[in-house]
Short mmCIF file of C-alpha atoms in Angstrom, two decimals:
data_model
loop_
_atom_site.label_atom_id
_atom_site.label_comp_id
_atom_site.label_asym_id
_atom_site.label_seq_id
_atom_site.Cartn_x
_atom_site.Cartn_y
_atom_site.Cartn_z
CA UNK G 1 -10.31 -26.24 6.08
CA UNK G 2 -11.65 -25.39 2.64
CA UNK G 3 -8.85 -23.60 0.73
CA UNK G 4 -11.18 -22.52 -2.08
CA UNK G 5 -13.87 -20.78 0.01
CA UNK G 6 -14.19 -17.00 -0.16
CA UNK G 7 -13.08 -15.75 3.30
CA UNK G 8 -15.79 -13.12 3.79
CA UNK G 9 -17.36 -14.99 6.72
CA UNK G 10 -15.86 -15.81 10.12
CA UNK G 11 -15.62 -19.50 9.22
CA UNK G 12 -14.01 -18.62 5.90
CA UNK G 13 -11.50 -16.36 7.62
CA UNK G 14 -10.68 -19.08 10.18
CA UNK G 15 -9.99 -21.51 7.33
CA UNK G 16 -7.00 -19.39 6.28
CA UNK G 17 -3.48 -20.26 7.42
CA UNK G 18 -2.52 -18.91 10.85
CA UNK G 19 0.22 -16.71 9.35
CA UNK G 20 -2.26 -15.22 6.90
CA UNK G 21 -4.77 -14.39 9.63
CA UNK G 22 -2.13 -12.88 11.91
CA UNK G 23 -0.60 -10.71 9.19
CA UNK G 24 -4.04 -9.44 8.20
CA UNK G 25 -4.78 -8.60 11.85
CA UNK G 26 -1.47 -6.78 12.29
CA UNK G 27 -2.04 -4.73 9.18
CA UNK G 28 -5.55 -3.82 10.33
CA UNK G 29 -4.21 -2.44 13.60
CA UNK G 30 -1.41 -0.60 11.82
CA UNK G 31 -3.91 1.00 9.45
CA UNK G 32 -5.75 2.56 12.41
CA UNK G 33 -2.59 4.41 13.42
CA UNK G 34 -1.85 5.41 9.83
CA UNK G 35 -5.42 6.61 9.33
CA UNK G 36 -4.99 9.12 12.13
CA UNK G 37 -1.67 10.29 10.68
CA UNK G 38 -3.12 10.52 7.15
CA UNK G 39 -5.38 13.33 8.37
CA UNK G 40 -3.31 14.95 11.10
CA UNK G 41 0.32 14.76 10.00
CA UNK G 42 0.25 17.47 7.33
CA UNK G 43 -1.92 19.57 9.64
CA UNK G 44 0.64 19.00 12.40
CA UNK G 45 3.38 20.24 10.09
CA UNK G 46 1.27 23.26 9.19
CA UNK G 47 0.89 23.95 12.92
CA UNK G 48 4.69 23.93 13.07
CA UNK G 49 4.67 26.62 10.32
CA UNK G 50 5.75 24.33 7.47
CA UNK G 51 4.82 25.54 3.99
CA UNK G 52 3.19 23.41 1.26
CA UNK G 53 6.46 23.01 -0.72
CA UNK G 54 8.29 21.95 2.46
CA UNK G 55 5.62 19.38 3.28
CA UNK G 56 5.73 18.08 -0.28
CA UNK G 57 9.51 17.67 -0.13
CA UNK G 58 9.27 15.74 3.14
CA UNK G 59 6.67 13.39 1.68
CA UNK G 60 8.85 12.98 -1.40
CA UNK G 61 11.89 12.09 0.71
CA UNK G 62 9.83 9.50 2.58
CA UNK G 63 8.66 7.93 -0.65
CA UNK G 64 12.10 7.83 -2.26
CA UNK G 65 13.85 6.35 0.76
CA UNK G 66 11.09 3.77 1.12
CA UNK G 67 11.42 2.80 -2.52
CA UNK G 68 15.18 2.22 -2.31
CA UNK G 69 14.95 0.24 0.93
CA UNK G 70 12.00 -1.83 -0.24
CA UNK G 71 13.90 -3.08 -3.29
CA UNK G 72 16.71 -4.54 -1.19
CA UNK G 73 14.39 -5.82 1.52
CA UNK G 74 12.11 -7.64 -0.91
CA UNK G 75 15.00 -9.40 -2.63
CA UNK G 76 16.67 -10.28 0.67
CA UNK G 77 13.41 -11.60 2.11
CA UNK G 78 13.23 -14.18 -0.69
CA UNK G 79 16.54 -15.56 0.54
CA UNK G 80 16.49 -15.31 4.34
CA UNK G 81 12.80 -15.06 5.18
CA UNK G 82 10.28 -12.32 5.88
CA UNK G 83 9.59 -12.41 9.63
CA UNK G 84 12.90 -10.74 10.60
CA UNK G 85 12.20 -7.66 8.49
CA UNK G 86 8.75 -7.09 9.99
CA UNK G 87 10.19 -7.36 13.49
CA UNK G 88 12.81 -4.73 12.58
CA UNK G 89 10.08 -2.44 11.24
CA UNK G 90 7.84 -2.64 14.29
CA UNK G 91 10.76 -2.25 16.72
CA UNK G 92 12.11 0.75 14.79
CA UNK G 93 8.68 2.37 14.59
CA UNK G 94 8.17 1.93 18.35
CA UNK G 95 11.54 3.45 19.20
CA UNK G 96 11.32 6.26 16.65
CA UNK G 97 7.84 7.37 17.69
CA UNK G 98 8.84 7.30 21.36
CA UNK G 99 11.78 9.58 20.58
CA UNK G 100 9.49 12.03 18.75
CA UNK G 101 7.34 12.35 21.86
CA UNK G 102 10.27 13.42 24.02
CA UNK G 103 12.46 15.23 21.48
CA UNK G 104 11.03 18.03 19.31
CA UNK G 105 14.04 18.34 17.00
CA UNK G 106 13.18 19.11 13.38
CA UNK G 107 15.88 16.76 12.12
CA UNK G 108 14.62 13.88 14.25
CA UNK G 109 11.11 14.52 12.92
CA UNK G 110 12.41 14.45 9.35
CA UNK G 111 14.40 11.26 9.94
CA UNK G 112 11.56 9.30 11.53
CA UNK G 113 8.96 10.59 9.06
CA UNK G 114 11.18 9.65 6.11
CA UNK G 115 12.00 6.16 7.42
CA UNK G 116 8.41 5.25 8.30
CA UNK G 117 6.41 7.28 5.79
CA UNK G 118 4.38 9.38 8.22
CA UNK G 119 1.37 11.03 6.60
CA UNK G 120 1.48 9.08 3.35
CA UNK G 121 -1.67 7.09 4.15
CA UNK G 122 -0.14 3.69 3.32
CA UNK G 123 -3.28 1.73 4.28
CA UNK G 124 -1.47 -0.26 6.95
CA UNK G 125 1.56 -1.18 4.84
CA UNK G 126 4.80 -1.66 6.77
CA UNK G 127 6.74 1.07 4.97
CA UNK G 128 9.79 -0.16 3.03
CA UNK G 129 9.28 -3.57 4.63
CA UNK G 130 5.94 -4.05 2.86
CA UNK G 131 7.35 -6.32 0.10
CA UNK G 132 8.43 -8.86 2.73
CA UNK G 133 5.02 -8.61 4.40
CA UNK G 134 3.12 -8.98 1.13
CA UNK G 135 5.19 -11.96 -0.03
CA UNK G 136 4.67 -13.68 3.33
CA UNK G 137 0.93 -12.99 3.16
CA UNK G 138 0.68 -14.61 -0.30
CA UNK G 139 2.68 -17.70 0.68
CA UNK G 140 -0.24 -19.74 2.01
CA UNK G 141 -3.10 -18.42 -0.16
CA UNK G 142 -4.30 -20.62 -3.08
CA UNK G 143 -4.34 -18.76 -6.38
CA UNK G 144 -8.07 -19.39 -6.85
CA UNK G 145 -8.97 -17.19 -3.86
CA UNK G 146 -5.97 -14.84 -3.82
CA UNK G 147 -7.98 -11.95 -5.24
CA UNK G 148 -10.65 -12.40 -2.57
CA UNK G 149 -8.19 -12.71 0.34
CA UNK G 150 -6.19 -9.67 -0.78
CA UNK G 151 -9.44 -7.74 -1.22
CA UNK G 152 -10.50 -8.73 2.31
CA UNK G 153 -7.09 -7.60 3.54
CA UNK G 154 -7.54 -4.29 1.73
CA UNK G 155 -11.07 -3.87 3.10
CA UNK G 156 -9.87 -4.32 6.68
CA UNK G 157 -7.07 -1.84 6.01
CA UNK G 158 -9.55 0.74 4.76
CA UNK G 159 -11.82 0.20 7.76
CA UNK G 160 -8.81 0.57 10.03
CA UNK G 161 -7.86 3.77 8.23
CA UNK G 162 -11.45 4.92 8.71
CA UNK G 163 -11.32 4.30 12.44
CA UNK G 164 -8.03 6.19 12.60
CA UNK G 165 -9.39 9.07 10.55
CA UNK G 166 -12.36 9.41 12.92
CA UNK G 167 -10.01 9.28 15.90
CA UNK G 168 -7.93 12.05 14.33
CA UNK G 169 -10.75 14.52 14.93
CA UNK G 170 -10.76 13.79 18.67
CA UNK G 171 -7.16 12.94 19.50
CA UNK G 172 -6.14 16.58 18.98
CA UNK G 173 -8.46 17.57 21.87
CA UNK G 174 -7.31 14.97 24.40
CA UNK G 175 -4.69 17.17 26.06
CA UNK G 176 -6.51 19.91 28.02
CA UNK G 177 -5.37 23.40 27.14
CA UNK G 178 -2.90 22.27 24.50
CA UNK G 179 -2.96 24.00 21.11
CA UNK G 180 -0.64 24.09 18.13
CA UNK G 181 1.79 21.20 17.51
CA UNK G 182 1.51 19.78 21.05
CA UNK G 183 -2.16 19.01 20.54
CA UNK G 184 -1.19 16.36 17.97
CA UNK G 185 0.94 14.27 20.35
CA UNK G 186 -1.83 11.73 21.14
CA UNK G 187 -1.75 10.78 17.45
CA UNK G 188 1.90 9.77 17.76
CA UNK G 189 1.22 7.93 21.03
CA UNK G 190 -1.44 5.86 19.24
CA UNK G 191 1.15 4.86 16.64
CA UNK G 192 3.60 3.85 19.36
CA UNK G 193 1.12 1.58 21.18
CA UNK G 194 -0.02 -0.18 18.00
CA UNK G 195 3.57 -0.70 16.81
CA UNK G 196 4.38 -2.38 20.13
CA UNK G 197 1.30 -4.65 19.91
CA UNK G 198 2.22 -5.67 16.36
CA UNK G 199 5.79 -6.42 17.36
CA UNK G 200 4.49 -8.89 19.94
CA UNK G 201 2.09 -10.40 17.38
CA UNK G 202 4.81 -11.05 14.83
CA UNK G 203 7.37 -12.14 17.44
CA UNK G 204 5.11 -15.02 18.49
CA UNK G 205 4.43 -16.05 14.88
CA UNK G 206 6.40 -18.84 13.19
CA UNK G 207 7.41 -18.56 9.54
CA UNK G 208 7.24 -21.44 7.09
CA UNK G 209 10.59 -21.77 5.23
CA UNK G 210 10.51 -20.70 1.58
CA UNK G 211 10.73 -23.64 -0.83
CA UNK G 212 13.38 -22.67 -3.36
CA UNK G 213 13.59 -26.14 -4.89
CA UNK G 214 16.74 -27.65 -6.35
CA UNK G 215 18.82 -25.71 -8.86
CA UNK G 216 19.06 -27.76 -12.09
CA UNK G 217 22.06 -25.70 -13.26
CA UNK G 218 24.06 -26.77 -10.22
CA UNK G 219 23.17 -30.41 -10.78
CA UNK G 220 24.20 -30.19 -14.43
CA UNK G 221 27.60 -28.74 -13.53
CA UNK G 222 28.33 -31.36 -10.88
CA UNK G 223 26.78 -34.41 -12.55
CA UNK G 224 26.59 -33.68 -16.27
CA UNK G 225 27.50 -37.26 -17.24
CA UNK G 226 24.41 -38.87 -15.81
CA UNK G 227 21.59 -40.15 -17.95
CA UNK G 228 19.39 -37.39 -16.55
CA UNK G 229 21.48 -34.61 -18.07
CA UNK G 230 19.16 -34.26 -21.08
CA UNK G 231 16.12 -33.95 -18.81
CA UNK G 232 17.92 -31.41 -16.66
CA UNK G 233 18.91 -29.39 -19.72
CA UNK G 234 15.24 -29.25 -20.71
CA UNK G 235 14.30 -28.15 -17.20
CA UNK G 236 16.93 -25.39 -17.33
CA UNK G 237 15.63 -24.18 -20.69
CA UNK G 238 12.04 -24.18 -19.42
CA UNK G 239 13.14 -22.30 -16.32
CA UNK G 240 14.87 -19.68 -18.48
CA UNK G 241 11.74 -19.23 -20.60
CA UNK G 242 9.54 -18.92 -17.53
CA UNK G 243 11.84 -16.37 -15.92
CA UNK G 244 11.91 -14.32 -19.11
CA UNK G 245 8.12 -14.28 -19.18
CA UNK G 246 7.97 -13.26 -15.51
CA UNK G 247 10.63 -10.58 -16.00
CA UNK G 248 8.82 -9.08 -18.97
CA UNK G 249 5.55 -8.99 -17.02
CA UNK G 250 7.30 -7.29 -14.08
CA UNK G 251 8.94 -4.74 -16.40
CA UNK G 252 5.60 -3.78 -17.93
CA UNK G 253 4.06 -3.60 -14.46
CA UNK G 254 6.74 -1.12 -13.42
CA UNK G 255 5.89 1.16 -16.35
CA UNK G 256 2.14 1.01 -15.76
CA UNK G 257 2.42 1.43 -12.00
CA UNK G 258 4.71 4.43 -12.37
CA UNK G 259 2.13 6.33 -14.39
CA UNK G 260 -0.62 5.59 -11.88
CA UNK G 261 1.43 6.37 -8.79
CA UNK G 262 2.65 9.71 -10.14
CA UNK G 263 -0.97 10.69 -10.72
CA UNK G 264 -1.97 9.63 -7.21
CA UNK G 265 1.04 11.27 -5.56
CA UNK G 266 0.39 14.66 -7.12
CA UNK G 267 -2.55 15.37 -4.86
CA UNK G 268 -3.62 12.49 -2.54
CA UNK G 269 -1.09 13.03 0.32
CA UNK G 270 -1.74 16.79 0.23
CA UNK G 271 -5.53 16.65 0.24
CA UNK G 272 -5.96 17.45 3.96
CA UNK G 273 -3.75 20.51 3.44
CA UNK G 274 -5.69 21.41 0.26
CA UNK G 275 -9.06 21.09 2.04
CA UNK G 276 -7.75 23.31 4.83
CA UNK G 277 -6.52 26.02 2.44
CA UNK G 278 -9.42 25.83 -0.02
CA UNK G 279 -12.33 25.67 2.44
CA UNK G 280 -10.80 26.74 5.76
CA UNK G 281 -11.61 23.47 7.57
CA UNK G 282 -9.60 21.50 10.14
CA UNK G 283 -9.37 17.94 11.56
CA UNK G 284 -12.90 18.15 13.00
CA UNK G 285 -14.34 18.37 9.46
CA UNK G 286 -11.72 16.41 7.50
CA UNK G 287 -11.43 13.46 9.92
CA UNK G 288 -15.07 12.28 9.68
CA UNK G 289 -15.00 12.62 5.88
CA UNK G 290 -11.88 10.48 5.68
CA UNK G 291 -13.40 8.02 8.15
CA UNK G 292 -16.58 7.59 6.10
CA UNK G 293 -14.49 7.36 2.95
CA UNK G 294 -12.37 4.52 4.28
CA UNK G 295 -15.37 2.58 5.61
CA UNK G 296 -17.19 2.75 2.27
CA UNK G 297 -13.98 1.97 0.38
CA UNK G 298 -13.55 -1.16 2.51
CA UNK G 299 -17.00 -2.34 1.45
CA UNK G 300 -16.09 -1.52 -2.14
CA UNK G 301 -12.96 -3.64 -1.82
CA UNK G 302 -15.04 -6.67 -0.83
CA UNK G 303 -17.28 -6.13 -3.85
CA UNK G 304 -14.24 -5.91 -6.12
CA UNK G 305 -12.95 -9.15 -4.58
CA UNK G 306 -16.18 -10.90 -5.48
CA UNK G 307 -16.15 -9.30 -8.92
CA UNK G 308 -12.63 -10.61 -9.54
CA UNK G 309 -13.92 -14.15 -8.97
CA UNK G 310 -16.38 -13.70 -11.81
CA UNK G 311 -14.71 -11.48 -14.42
CA UNK G 312 -11.02 -11.66 -13.49
CA UNK G 313 -8.64 -9.20 -11.92
CA UNK G 314 -7.99 -7.00 -14.96
CA UNK G 315 -11.59 -5.95 -15.53
CA UNK G 316 -12.27 -5.55 -11.82
CA UNK G 317 -9.33 -3.12 -11.67
CA UNK G 318 -9.89 -0.90 -14.69
CA UNK G 319 -13.68 -0.51 -14.99
CA UNK G 320 -14.37 1.40 -11.75
CA UNK G 321 -11.43 3.75 -12.27
CA UNK G 322 -13.09 5.54 -15.19
CA UNK G 323 -15.55 7.10 -12.77
CA UNK G 324 -12.62 7.87 -10.48
CA UNK G 325 -10.98 10.01 -13.16
CA UNK G 326 -14.20 11.97 -13.77
CA UNK G 327 -14.71 12.75 -10.08
CA UNK G 328 -11.06 13.74 -9.61
CA UNK G 329 -11.08 16.37 -12.36
CA UNK G 330 -14.40 17.81 -11.06
CA UNK G 331 -13.28 17.98 -7.41
CA UNK G 332 -11.47 21.39 -7.42
CA UNK G 333 -14.49 23.09 -9.00
CA UNK G 334 -16.80 22.33 -6.07
CA UNK G 335 -17.93 25.57 -4.38
CA UNK G 336 -18.36 24.07 -0.90
CA UNK G 337 -16.51 21.59 1.29
CA UNK G 338 -19.59 19.36 1.46
CA UNK G 339 -19.78 18.91 -2.31
CA UNK G 340 -16.01 18.40 -2.54
CA UNK G 341 -16.19 15.81 0.22
CA UNK G 342 -18.94 13.89 -1.61
CA UNK G 343 -16.86 13.73 -4.78
CA UNK G 344 -13.79 12.70 -2.80
CA UNK G 345 -15.75 9.85 -1.19
CA UNK G 346 -17.04 8.61 -4.58
CA UNK G 347 -13.57 8.77 -6.09
CA UNK G 348 -12.06 6.79 -3.23
CA UNK G 349 -14.73 4.09 -3.41
CA UNK G 350 -14.15 3.39 -7.09
CA UNK G 351 -10.40 4.06 -7.15
CA UNK G 352 -8.99 2.57 -3.96
CA UNK G 353 -11.47 -0.30 -3.87
CA UNK G 354 -9.34 -2.19 -6.39
CA UNK G 355 -6.18 -2.07 -4.25
CA UNK G 356 -6.47 -5.69 -3.09
CA UNK G 357 -7.05 -6.86 -6.64
CA UNK G 358 -3.97 -4.93 -7.83
CA UNK G 359 -1.83 -6.51 -5.10
CA UNK G 360 -3.12 -9.98 -5.96
CA UNK G 361 -2.37 -9.31 -9.62
CA UNK G 362 1.25 -8.33 -8.94
CA UNK G 363 2.14 -11.28 -6.68
CA UNK G 364 0.41 -13.64 -9.10
CA UNK G 365 2.83 -12.72 -11.89
CA UNK G 366 5.60 -14.87 -10.39
CA UNK G 367 6.14 -18.00 -8.29
CA UNK G 368 6.46 -18.01 -4.51
CA UNK G 369 10.26 -17.94 -4.47
CA UNK G 370 10.25 -14.66 -6.42
CA UNK G 371 7.33 -12.89 -4.75
CA UNK G 372 9.59 -10.78 -2.56
CA UNK G 373 11.22 -9.48 -5.75
CA UNK G 374 7.83 -8.91 -7.40
CA UNK G 375 6.51 -7.09 -4.35
CA UNK G 376 9.68 -4.97 -4.22
CA UNK G 377 9.42 -3.94 -7.86
CA UNK G 378 5.73 -3.24 -7.39
CA UNK G 379 6.58 -1.10 -4.35
CA UNK G 380 9.46 0.73 -6.04
CA UNK G 381 7.43 1.49 -9.15
CA UNK G 382 4.75 2.91 -6.88
CA UNK G 383 6.85 4.73 -4.30
CA UNK G 384 9.32 6.61 -6.50
CA UNK G 385 6.78 8.35 -8.77
CA UNK G 386 4.32 8.86 -5.89
CA UNK G 387 7.17 10.41 -3.91
CA UNK G 388 7.92 12.87 -6.69
CA UNK G 389 4.22 13.73 -6.96
CA UNK G 390 3.85 15.57 -3.63
CA UNK G 391 6.89 17.72 -4.39
CA UNK G 392 5.32 18.80 -7.68
CA UNK G 393 1.86 19.16 -6.15
CA UNK G 394 3.23 21.09 -3.17
CA UNK G 395 5.12 23.44 -5.49
CA UNK G 396 1.96 24.11 -7.51
CA UNK G 397 -0.14 24.64 -4.38
CA UNK G 398 2.53 26.91 -2.97
CA UNK G 399 2.15 29.08 -6.07
CA UNK G 400 -1.57 29.37 -5.35
CA UNK G 401 -2.56 26.99 -8.15
CA UNK G 402 -5.37 24.85 -6.69
CA UNK G 403 -6.55 23.28 -9.98
CA UNK G 404 -3.54 22.11 -11.99
CA UNK G 405 -2.50 19.25 -9.68
CA UNK G 406 -5.96 17.72 -10.17
CA UNK G 407 -5.85 18.06 -13.97
CA UNK G 408 -2.40 16.48 -14.24
CA UNK G 409 -3.41 13.67 -11.87
CA UNK G 410 -6.56 12.96 -13.92
CA UNK G 411 -4.63 12.70 -17.18
CA UNK G 412 -2.08 10.33 -15.69
CA UNK G 413 -4.71 8.09 -14.14
CA UNK G 414 -6.64 7.91 -17.40
CA UNK G 415 -3.42 6.89 -19.14
CA UNK G 416 -3.02 4.17 -16.49
CA UNK G 417 -6.43 2.72 -17.34
CA UNK G 418 -5.52 2.43 -21.02
CA UNK G 419 -2.05 1.03 -20.35
CA UNK G 420 -3.14 -1.54 -17.78
CA UNK G 421 -5.84 -2.88 -20.07
CA UNK G 422 -3.63 -3.15 -23.15
CA UNK G 423 -0.28 -4.09 -21.59
CA UNK G 424 -1.13 -6.21 -18.55
CA UNK G 425 -4.36 -7.98 -19.49
CA UNK G 426 -2.54 -10.89 -21.16
CA UNK G 427 -0.64 -11.64 -17.92
CA UNK G 428 -3.74 -12.10 -15.80
CA UNK G 429 -3.06 -14.81 -13.17
CA UNK G 430 -5.56 -17.62 -12.80
CA UNK G 431 -7.30 -16.18 -9.77
CA UNK G 432 -10.92 -16.45 -10.78
CA UNK G 433 -13.35 -19.29 -11.26
CA UNK G 434 -16.56 -19.57 -13.26
CA UNK G 435 -19.06 -18.79 -10.53
CA UNK G 436 -22.78 -18.65 -11.28
#
């Protein structure tokens, strides 16, 4: 095993820890199911006569509940382990989706959608349990290749989302003679099957205990008269300084992430609905566009992973996003669906391609025993603003305003570029090497 090799080949991937490989595989499968829902869920709600503001409120509720749960789950996972939480997620998703297929209650739909984030296009993330998953994934990855491994993980997620998006165009035609909401049931069945497979994957996986180390404060209190008390006092002081540095970095990350996620949430979850209203297209047209987008974004993620090895995570995150802002503000002015789709694809390639690098950056701000906390704060700072975004965007779209959500989103994402560069650059983890 070579722990410093870039895992973009089969041999490089096999050199990763078994837990790392299995978690990446599970997330890839999950992203296929979520890719289908990313296209079809808002269209399914529209088929059930939901309005844009109602859809936006549902997506907001899903984001807010996920943010609250993820904070507690991430912190708890640092103490009792991460495997249990992923098993709970997959079991709950299996049961909840099965209930949706046999019970058409609006309140059951709302409950399951809120708990598991249906339609939010989470790129394979395990809902509010994602902080536990992300911390577990980072546990066995050396810092020198963390950016590359997380970028590979992101690329596979995007490709899975692409497969799901392509499937979304055909799943709605699987049931002969079915139209309206019932035509979308194969999409939910796909989610059920994949959740069951992932439950079995994680159930058979062993978790390495988290190394919390000894607590020097406890030793000082119980054995303060020993000759090592001075050394322990120094250790405690160094620990306090290190925690303060980590806490400050996490606080700034929360601020920066919140600006970005609000900009993304304003329009991204509602884009299938917007395409349908603006150009009169359905899953048959939207699904292939989303599929191609995710496939190309996956390739972009691999390129960003390689770029992070050469120039560092910060530059590999902020530079491509400038083009993303320009394409986003131009998107609503496109006269045809084809031109709008081209701009959407370009924006996704340059914007989402840095997702793995952003994840690697956040978990690299702290040590292993605090990565659940870091992942939780990263998730909360993303989910709360991005949850508010669809409610605002849905309200604006419901008023017939098809441009303003894009303008507001562009301004916020430009502000994110400036803030990330100036506020987070000095906290860059050592994840790159001087490659030729």
